[in-house]
Amino acid sequence: MTIATLAIFVIIPILSIPNTIVGMLTDRKFYKLYVALFSIAMGLLAYNMLPIPEYDLSRYYLTMEDYSGNDFISNIQSIFTRLDSLSYLFMYVISLSGNVRLLQFVGVSVGYYLLLSVLLQLCKSRKYHWVLNLTFVCIFLSTFEFIHLYSGLRNYIAIGLFIMLLYKDMIKTSRLRSWMYFIPALFHSSLIIPAILICLLRRHLRFISMIFVTVISMLLPSLALVKAVLARLPTSPILESILDKLKWYDPNIQAMLSNDYFIFKFLTFVAILFVLYIVRDVRDKLSEKHLALRKFIYFMIPITLAMVVNTTFFDRYMTLLYFVAYLYYIYIYKLLTNRKRALTISVFTIIGLITLYRQYIYISLLSTHTQWLDFITSNIFSIW
């Protein structure tokens, strides 16, 4: 690592981003440190952005203010009666600092680090040329929705943890326990369904997996039925937390069809199906664990499609499906013909360019809520 990169990072981190990208691609020994510097730089950008009232982050601010006004026992009881207790424990710890904006700094930094470090580990393990790795990283960064990480935090952190486990288990083939897949669900409850599915696939229970996917795909479009069934179960704090969450996600078909973001996400879903169709013939060249990852992606398709009745659910599951499919694609890239490589790279590039444009629109909406000079010149000392 060069002294110049560290000096630029300390003074104005945003200017160090090009250097950190080059470093993470070319330095085999310290690339994770470059990933960390890049992630912290993005976290510092988020630190100087103020959320609009509609963002989940604004609600998290209120939650953290409540924690500051309550005693320790009350806070702990409130946290551990929630299904996604780890995320609220995370908020409680941050609230102890008295600086609520640390939440977005830490959350954005962690979100970027989890996903980007997995991507770089995969690229380097496959020993691709650095130019190809640069292409993969640029596509990833362009499709990584900074505003959605910033505005929601919990879902992206949960997805990052889940994908890190998937990579270690299904690609790196490390030995993991099935229960570990439920840790991300403690950050965001939407990861419960993928966690159950991957546990079934790890135990080669394909028939039960198919039944599970079928039942979920049939039930999810009818949230009213799900809520009616849950309401008849014996009451508990966690069940009440689930019912409280579901009341915010009633289907609204008219709003969905008029939402251009939903339309873009659905077209991205179709594009992923197209890519998976193109690369379908590599099955015979994969190991058993890699086939399990492929099955997970294929089983997640109907579940994601079932979420289409609700834009929030569909967005969350589409984000997970996209990143898992993209990592799978990078792994099998060597096995593709040149024609298929060019076609699939083009699809991902188009998705990235459209996503970048949409991110520009979202950031422009924050222009009245952000001090742009602070945004550009922020450094690690801005936090204190």
CSV table of C-alpha atoms in Angstrom, one decimal:
chain,number,residue,atom,x,y,z
A,1,MET,CA,0.0,0.0,0.0
A,2,THR,CA,1.4,3.4,-1.0
A,3,ILE,CA,1.8,6.2,1.5
A,4,ALA,CA,0.1,8.5,-1.0
A,5,THR,CA,-3.1,6.4,-0.9
A,6,LEU,CA,-3.2,6.5,2.9
A,7,ALA,CA,-2.5,10.3,3.0
A,8,ILE,CA,-5.3,11.0,0.5
A,9,PHE,CA,-7.7,8.8,2.4
A,10,VAL,CA,-7.0,10.6,5.7
A,11,ILE,CA,-7.4,14.0,4.2
A,12,ILE,CA,-10.2,13.6,1.6
A,13,PRO,CA,-11.4,10.0,1.4
A,14,ILE,CA,-13.6,10.5,-1.7
A,15,LEU,CA,-10.4,11.3,-3.7
A,16,SER,CA,-8.8,8.1,-2.7
A,17,ILE,CA,-11.6,5.9,-4.2
A,18,PRO,CA,-9.8,5.4,-7.6
A,19,ASN,CA,-6.6,4.5,-5.8
A,20,THR,CA,-8.4,2.0,-3.5
A,21,ILE,CA,-10.1,0.4,-6.5
A,22,VAL,CA,-6.7,-0.1,-8.3
A,23,GLY,CA,-5.2,-1.4,-5.1
A,24,MET,CA,-7.9,-4.0,-4.4
A,25,LEU,CA,-7.4,-5.3,-8.0
A,26,THR,CA,-3.6,-5.4,-8.2
A,27,ASP,CA,-2.5,-6.0,-4.6
A,28,ARG,CA,-2.9,-9.7,-3.8
A,29,LYS,CA,-1.6,-9.3,-0.2
A,30,PHE,CA,-3.4,-6.2,1.1
A,31,TYR,CA,-6.5,-6.1,-1.2
A,32,LYS,CA,-8.9,-6.5,1.8
A,33,LEU,CA,-7.3,-3.4,3.4
A,34,TYR,CA,-8.1,-1.5,0.2
A,35,VAL,CA,-11.6,-2.9,0.3
A,36,ALA,CA,-11.9,-1.6,3.9
A,37,LEU,CA,-10.6,1.9,2.9
A,38,PHE,CA,-13.1,2.0,0.0
A,39,SER,CA,-16.0,0.9,2.3
A,40,ILE,CA,-15.1,3.5,5.0
A,41,ALA,CA,-14.9,6.2,2.3
A,42,MET,CA,-18.5,5.3,1.2
A,43,GLY,CA,-19.5,5.3,4.8
A,44,LEU,CA,-18.2,8.8,5.3
A,45,LEU,CA,-20.2,10.0,2.3
A,46,ALA,CA,-23.3,8.5,3.9
A,47,TYR,CA,-22.5,10.1,7.2
A,48,ASN,CA,-22.9,13.6,5.7
A,49,MET,CA,-26.3,12.8,4.1
A,50,LEU,CA,-29.5,13.5,5.9
A,51,PRO,CA,-32.4,11.1,5.2
A,52,ILE,CA,-35.7,12.3,3.9
A,53,PRO,CA,-38.7,11.4,6.2
A,54,GLU,CA,-39.8,8.5,4.0
A,55,TYR,CA,-36.6,6.5,4.5
A,56,ASP,CA,-36.4,3.7,7.0
A,57,LEU,CA,-33.3,5.5,8.3
A,58,SER,CA,-35.4,8.3,9.6
A,59,ARG,CA,-37.5,5.7,11.6
A,60,TYR,CA,-34.3,4.2,13.0
A,61,TYR,CA,-33.3,7.7,14.3
A,62,LEU,CA,-36.5,7.8,16.3
A,63,THR,CA,-35.9,4.3,17.6
A,64,MET,CA,-32.4,5.2,18.7
A,65,GLU,CA,-33.8,8.4,20.4
A,66,ASP,CA,-36.3,6.1,22.3
A,67,TYR,CA,-33.4,3.9,23.4
A,68,SER,CA,-31.6,7.0,24.8
A,69,GLY,CA,-34.6,7.9,26.9
A,70,ASN,CA,-35.2,4.4,28.3
A,71,ASP,CA,-33.4,2.3,30.9
A,72,PHE,CA,-31.1,-0.6,30.1
A,73,ILE,CA,-33.6,-3.4,31.1
A,74,SER,CA,-36.5,-1.8,29.1
A,75,ASN,CA,-34.3,-1.5,26.0
A,76,ILE,CA,-33.0,-5.1,26.2
A,77,GLN,CA,-36.5,-6.4,26.6
A,78,SER,CA,-37.7,-4.4,23.6
A,79,ILE,CA,-34.8,-5.6,21.5
A,80,PHE,CA,-35.0,-9.3,22.1
A,81,THR,CA,-38.8,-9.5,21.6
A,82,ARG,CA,-38.2,-8.6,18.0
A,83,LEU,CA,-37.7,-11.1,15.3
A,84,ASP,CA,-34.7,-9.2,13.8
A,85,SER,CA,-33.2,-8.5,17.2
A,86,LEU,CA,-29.5,-8.2,16.1
A,87,SER,CA,-30.3,-5.1,14.0
A,88,TYR,CA,-32.0,-3.4,16.9
A,89,LEU,CA,-29.2,-4.4,19.2
A,90,PHE,CA,-26.8,-2.8,16.7
A,91,MET,CA,-28.9,0.4,16.8
A,92,TYR,CA,-28.9,0.4,20.6
A,93,VAL,CA,-25.1,0.1,20.8
A,94,ILE,CA,-24.8,3.0,18.3
A,95,SER,CA,-27.3,5.1,20.3
A,96,LEU,CA,-24.9,4.9,23.3
A,97,SER,CA,-22.5,7.1,21.4
A,98,GLY,CA,-25.1,9.9,21.3
A,99,ASN,CA,-24.5,10.4,17.5
A,100,VAL,CA,-27.3,8.8,15.5
A,101,ARG,CA,-25.5,9.4,12.2
A,102,LEU,CA,-22.9,6.9,13.2
A,103,LEU,CA,-25.5,4.3,12.2
A,104,GLN,CA,-25.4,5.1,8.5
A,105,PHE,CA,-21.6,5.4,8.6
A,106,VAL,CA,-21.1,2.0,10.2
A,107,GLY,CA,-24.0,0.4,8.2
A,108,VAL,CA,-22.9,1.6,4.8
A,109,SER,CA,-19.2,0.7,5.5
A,110,VAL,CA,-20.1,-2.9,6.6
A,111,GLY,CA,-22.6,-3.4,3.7
A,112,TYR,CA,-19.9,-2.5,1.1
A,113,TYR,CA,-17.2,-4.5,2.8
A,114,LEU,CA,-19.2,-7.7,3.1
A,115,LEU,CA,-20.2,-7.8,-0.5
A,116,LEU,CA,-17.1,-6.3,-2.1
A,117,SER,CA,-14.7,-8.5,-0.2
A,118,VAL,CA,-16.6,-11.7,-1.3
A,119,LEU,CA,-16.5,-10.5,-4.9
A,120,LEU,CA,-12.8,-9.8,-4.8
A,121,GLN,CA,-12.0,-13.1,-3.1
A,122,LEU,CA,-13.9,-14.9,-5.8
A,123,CYS,CA,-12.3,-13.0,-8.7
A,124,LYS,CA,-8.8,-13.7,-7.3
A,125,SER,CA,-9.5,-17.3,-6.6
A,126,ARG,CA,-10.5,-17.8,-10.2
A,127,LYS,CA,-7.2,-16.1,-11.3
A,128,TYR,CA,-8.9,-13.8,-13.9
A,129,HIS,CA,-6.9,-11.1,-15.6
A,130,TRP,CA,-7.0,-7.8,-13.7
A,131,VAL,CA,-8.8,-6.1,-16.6
A,132,LEU,CA,-11.6,-8.7,-16.3
A,133,ASN,CA,-11.6,-8.3,-12.5
A,134,LEU,CA,-12.0,-4.5,-13.1
A,135,THR,CA,-14.9,-5.1,-15.4
A,136,PHE,CA,-16.6,-7.4,-12.7
A,137,VAL,CA,-16.0,-4.8,-10.0
A,138,CYS,CA,-17.2,-1.9,-12.1
A,139,ILE,CA,-20.4,-3.8,-12.9
A,140,PHE,CA,-20.9,-4.6,-9.2
A,141,LEU,CA,-20.3,-1.1,-8.0
A,142,SER,CA,-22.7,0.3,-10.7
A,143,THR,CA,-25.5,-2.1,-9.7
A,144,PHE,CA,-24.9,-1.7,-6.0
A,145,GLU,CA,-27.7,0.6,-4.9
A,146,PHE,CA,-26.0,3.0,-2.6
A,147,ILE,CA,-29.2,4.9,-1.8
A,148,HIS,CA,-31.0,1.7,-0.8
A,149,LEU,CA,-28.2,0.6,1.4
A,150,TYR,CA,-28.1,4.1,3.0
A,151,SER,CA,-31.9,4.4,3.4
A,152,GLY,CA,-32.6,0.9,4.8
A,153,LEU,CA,-29.2,-0.5,6.0
A,154,ARG,CA,-30.6,-3.6,7.6
A,155,ASN,CA,-31.6,-5.5,4.5
A,156,TYR,CA,-28.2,-5.0,2.7
A,157,ILE,CA,-26.2,-6.0,5.8
A,158,ALA,CA,-28.3,-9.1,6.1
A,159,ILE,CA,-27.9,-9.9,2.4
A,160,GLY,CA,-24.1,-9.3,2.7
A,161,LEU,CA,-23.8,-11.7,5.7
A,162,PHE,CA,-25.9,-14.3,3.8
A,163,ILE,CA,-23.9,-14.1,0.6
A,164,MET,CA,-20.6,-14.3,2.6
A,165,LEU,CA,-21.9,-17.5,4.2
A,166,LEU,CA,-23.0,-18.8,0.8
A,167,TYR,CA,-19.6,-18.0,-0.7
A,168,LYS,CA,-17.7,-19.8,2.1
A,169,ASP,CA,-20.0,-22.8,2.0
A,170,MET,CA,-20.9,-23.3,-1.7
A,171,ILE,CA,-18.0,-21.8,-3.6
A,172,LYS,CA,-15.0,-21.9,-1.2
A,173,THR,CA,-16.5,-25.2,0.2
A,174,SER,CA,-15.6,-24.4,3.9
A,175,ARG,CA,-17.5,-26.4,6.5
A,176,LEU,CA,-20.3,-24.3,8.0
A,177,ARG,CA,-23.2,-25.3,10.3
A,178,SER,CA,-26.7,-24.9,8.9
A,179,TRP,CA,-27.8,-22.7,11.8
A,180,MET,CA,-25.3,-20.0,10.7
A,181,TYR,CA,-27.6,-19.1,7.8
A,182,PHE,CA,-30.2,-17.9,10.3
A,183,ILE,CA,-27.8,-15.2,11.7
A,184,PRO,CA,-28.6,-12.8,8.7
A,185,ALA,CA,-32.3,-13.3,9.5
A,186,LEU,CA,-31.7,-11.7,12.9
A,187,PHE,CA,-30.6,-8.6,11.0
A,188,HIS,CA,-33.6,-8.7,8.7
A,189,SER,CA,-36.4,-11.2,8.9
A,190,SER,CA,-36.8,-11.4,5.1
A,191,LEU,CA,-33.8,-13.7,5.1
A,192,ILE,CA,-35.7,-16.5,7.0
A,193,ILE,CA,-37.1,-18.0,3.8
A,194,PRO,CA,-33.8,-18.2,2.0
A,195,ALA,CA,-32.1,-19.6,5.1
A,196,ILE,CA,-34.7,-22.4,5.4
A,197,LEU,CA,-34.3,-23.1,1.6
A,198,ILE,CA,-30.5,-23.3,1.7
A,199,CYS,CA,-30.6,-25.6,4.8
A,200,LEU,CA,-32.9,-28.0,3.0
A,201,LEU,CA,-30.7,-28.0,-0.1
A,202,ARG,CA,-27.5,-28.6,2.0
A,203,ARG,CA,-29.1,-31.8,3.3
A,204,HIS,CA,-30.1,-32.8,-0.3
A,205,LEU,CA,-33.8,-32.7,0.6
A,206,ARG,CA,-34.7,-31.7,-2.9
A,207,PHE,CA,-38.3,-32.9,-2.8
A,208,ILE,CA,-39.0,-31.2,0.5
A,209,SER,CA,-37.4,-28.1,-1.0
A,210,MET,CA,-39.7,-28.2,-3.9
A,211,ILE,CA,-42.7,-28.5,-1.6
A,212,PHE,CA,-41.4,-25.6,0.5
A,213,VAL,CA,-40.9,-23.4,-2.5
A,214,THR,CA,-44.4,-24.3,-3.9
A,215,VAL,CA,-46.1,-23.5,-0.6
A,216,ILE,CA,-44.3,-20.2,-0.1
A,217,SER,CA,-44.9,-19.2,-3.7
A,218,MET,CA,-48.6,-19.8,-3.3
A,219,LEU,CA,-49.0,-18.2,0.1
A,220,LEU,CA,-47.0,-15.0,-0.4
A,221,PRO,CA,-49.3,-13.4,-3.0
A,222,SER,CA,-52.1,-13.6,-0.5
A,223,LEU,CA,-50.7,-11.8,2.6
A,224,ALA,CA,-54.3,-11.5,3.9
A,225,LEU,CA,-54.4,-15.3,4.2
A,226,VAL,CA,-51.0,-15.5,5.9
A,227,LYS,CA,-52.0,-12.9,8.4
A,228,ALA,CA,-55.3,-14.7,9.1
A,229,VAL,CA,-53.4,-17.9,9.8
A,230,LEU,CA,-50.8,-16.3,12.0
A,231,ALA,CA,-53.5,-14.4,14.0
A,232,ARG,CA,-54.9,-17.8,15.1
A,233,LEU,CA,-51.6,-19.0,16.6
A,234,PRO,CA,-50.9,-18.6,20.3
A,235,THR,CA,-49.7,-15.0,20.9
A,236,SER,CA,-46.1,-14.2,21.6
A,237,PRO,CA,-43.9,-11.1,21.4
A,238,ILE,CA,-42.2,-12.4,18.2
A,239,LEU,CA,-45.5,-13.3,16.5
A,240,GLU,CA,-46.8,-9.8,17.3
A,241,SER,CA,-43.7,-8.4,15.8
A,242,ILE,CA,-44.3,-10.4,12.6
A,243,LEU,CA,-47.9,-9.3,12.3
A,244,ASP,CA,-46.9,-5.7,12.9
A,245,LYS,CA,-44.5,-5.9,10.0
A,246,LEU,CA,-47.0,-7.5,7.7
A,247,LYS,CA,-49.6,-4.8,8.1
A,248,TRP,CA,-47.2,-2.4,6.3
A,249,TYR,CA,-47.0,-4.7,3.2
A,250,ASP,CA,-50.4,-5.1,1.9
A,251,PRO,CA,-50.4,-5.6,-1.9
A,252,ASN,CA,-51.2,-2.5,-4.0
A,253,ILE,CA,-51.2,-3.5,-7.7
A,254,GLN,CA,-52.2,-0.1,-9.0
A,255,ALA,CA,-49.3,1.6,-7.2
A,256,MET,CA,-46.9,-1.1,-8.2
A,257,LEU,CA,-47.7,-0.7,-12.0
A,258,SER,CA,-47.2,3.0,-11.8
A,259,ASN,CA,-43.9,2.7,-10.0
A,260,ASP,CA,-41.0,3.0,-12.5
A,261,TYR,CA,-38.5,1.6,-10.0
A,262,PHE,CA,-40.6,-1.6,-9.8
A,263,ILE,CA,-40.8,-1.8,-13.6
A,264,PHE,CA,-37.0,-1.5,-13.7
A,265,LYS,CA,-36.5,-4.2,-11.1
A,266,PHE,CA,-38.9,-6.5,-12.9
A,267,LEU,CA,-37.0,-6.0,-16.1
A,268,THR,CA,-33.8,-6.8,-14.2
A,269,PHE,CA,-35.4,-10.0,-13.0
A,270,VAL,CA,-36.2,-10.9,-16.6
A,271,ALA,CA,-32.6,-10.1,-17.6
A,272,ILE,CA,-31.3,-12.4,-14.9
A,273,LEU,CA,-33.5,-15.2,-16.2
A,274,PHE,CA,-32.1,-14.5,-19.7
A,275,VAL,CA,-28.5,-14.8,-18.4
A,276,LEU,CA,-29.3,-18.0,-16.5
A,277,TYR,CA,-30.8,-19.5,-19.6
A,278,ILE,CA,-27.7,-18.7,-21.6
A,279,VAL,CA,-25.3,-20.3,-19.1
A,280,ARG,CA,-27.6,-23.3,-18.4
A,281,ASP,CA,-25.3,-25.9,-20.1
A,282,VAL,CA,-22.4,-25.6,-17.6
A,283,ARG,CA,-24.2,-28.0,-15.2
A,284,ASP,CA,-22.1,-31.0,-16.0
A,285,LYS,CA,-18.9,-29.1,-15.2
A,286,LEU,CA,-19.9,-28.2,-11.6
A,287,SER,CA,-19.2,-30.0,-8.3
A,288,GLU,CA,-21.9,-31.1,-6.0
A,289,LYS,CA,-21.7,-28.0,-3.8
A,290,HIS,CA,-21.7,-25.7,-6.8
A,291,LEU,CA,-24.8,-27.5,-8.1
A,292,ALA,CA,-26.5,-26.8,-4.7
A,293,LEU,CA,-25.8,-23.1,-5.2
A,294,ARG,CA,-27.2,-23.3,-8.7
A,295,LYS,CA,-30.3,-25.1,-7.3
A,296,PHE,CA,-30.7,-22.4,-4.7
A,297,ILE,CA,-30.8,-19.7,-7.4
A,298,TYR,CA,-33.3,-21.6,-9.4
A,299,PHE,CA,-35.5,-22.2,-6.4
A,300,MET,CA,-35.3,-18.5,-5.5
A,301,ILE,CA,-36.8,-17.5,-8.8
A,302,PRO,CA,-40.4,-18.6,-8.1
A,303,ILE,CA,-40.2,-17.2,-4.6
A,304,THR,CA,-39.0,-13.9,-5.9
A,305,LEU,CA,-41.7,-13.9,-8.6
A,306,ALA,CA,-44.3,-14.6,-5.9
A,307,MET,CA,-43.2,-11.4,-4.2
A,308,VAL,CA,-44.2,-9.4,-7.2
A,309,VAL,CA,-47.5,-8.4,-5.6
A,310,ASN,CA,-45.6,-6.2,-3.2
A,311,THR,CA,-42.8,-3.8,-4.3
A,312,THR,CA,-40.9,-3.8,-1.0
A,313,PHE,CA,-40.8,-7.6,-0.8
A,314,PHE,CA,-39.9,-8.0,-4.5
A,315,ASP,CA,-37.1,-5.4,-4.2
A,316,ARG,CA,-35.5,-7.2,-1.2
A,317,TYR,CA,-35.6,-10.7,-2.8
A,318,MET,CA,-34.6,-9.4,-6.2
A,319,THR,CA,-31.5,-7.8,-4.6
A,320,LEU,CA,-30.6,-11.1,-3.0
A,321,LEU,CA,-31.2,-13.1,-6.2
A,322,TYR,CA,-29.2,-10.6,-8.3
A,323,PHE,CA,-26.1,-10.7,-6.2
A,324,VAL,CA,-26.1,-14.5,-5.7
A,325,ALA,CA,-26.7,-15.0,-9.5
A,326,TYR,CA,-23.9,-12.5,-10.3
A,327,LEU,CA,-21.4,-14.3,-8.0
A,328,TYR,CA,-22.4,-17.6,-9.6
A,329,TYR,CA,-21.9,-16.1,-13.0
A,330,ILE,CA,-18.4,-14.9,-12.1
A,331,TYR,CA,-17.5,-18.4,-10.9
A,332,ILE,CA,-18.7,-20.1,-14.1
A,333,TYR,CA,-17.3,-17.4,-16.5
A,334,LYS,CA,-14.3,-19.5,-17.4
A,335,LEU,CA,-16.7,-22.3,-18.6
A,336,LEU,CA,-18.5,-20.1,-21.1
A,337,THR,CA,-17.8,-19.6,-24.8
A,338,ASN,CA,-16.5,-16.2,-26.0
A,339,ARG,CA,-19.9,-15.5,-27.6
A,340,LYS,CA,-21.8,-16.2,-24.3
A,341,ARG,CA,-19.3,-14.2,-22.3
A,342,ALA,CA,-19.8,-11.1,-24.5
A,343,LEU,CA,-23.6,-11.4,-24.5
A,344,THR,CA,-23.9,-11.8,-20.7
A,345,ILE,CA,-21.3,-9.1,-19.9
A,346,SER,CA,-23.4,-6.8,-22.1
A,347,VAL,CA,-26.6,-7.6,-20.2
A,348,PHE,CA,-24.9,-6.8,-16.8
A,349,THR,CA,-23.4,-3.6,-18.2
A,350,ILE,CA,-26.8,-2.4,-19.3
A,351,ILE,CA,-28.3,-3.1,-15.9
A,352,GLY,CA,-25.4,-1.2,-14.3
A,353,LEU,CA,-25.7,1.8,-16.5
A,354,ILE,CA,-29.4,2.1,-15.8
A,355,THR,CA,-28.9,1.6,-12.1
A,356,LEU,CA,-26.2,4.4,-12.1
A,357,TYR,CA,-28.6,6.8,-13.7
A,358,ARG,CA,-31.3,5.9,-11.2
A,359,GLN,CA,-28.9,6.4,-8.3
A,360,TYR,CA,-28.1,9.9,-9.7
A,361,ILE,CA,-31.8,10.8,-9.6
A,362,TYR,CA,-32.2,9.5,-6.0
A,363,ILE,CA,-29.1,11.4,-4.8
A,364,SER,CA,-30.3,14.6,-6.5
A,365,LEU,CA,-33.5,14.3,-4.4
A,366,LEU,CA,-31.4,14.6,-1.3
A,367,SER,CA,-29.8,17.9,-2.5
A,368,THR,CA,-31.9,19.9,-0.1
A,369,HIS,CA,-31.1,17.6,2.8
A,370,THR,CA,-27.3,17.4,2.4
A,371,GLN,CA,-24.5,19.9,2.9
A,372,TRP,CA,-22.6,19.1,-0.3
A,373,LEU,CA,-19.3,20.7,0.7
A,374,ASP,CA,-19.3,18.5,3.8
A,375,PHE,CA,-20.3,15.6,1.6
A,376,ILE,CA,-17.3,16.0,-0.7
A,377,THR,CA,-14.7,17.0,1.9
A,378,SER,CA,-15.7,14.7,4.8
A,379,ASN,CA,-13.0,12.6,6.4
A,380,ILE,CA,-12.6,10.3,9.4
A,381,PHE,CA,-12.3,13.3,11.7
A,382,SER,CA,-15.7,14.6,10.7
A,383,ILE,CA,-17.3,12.0,13.0
A,384,TRP,CA,-15.8,13.6,16.1
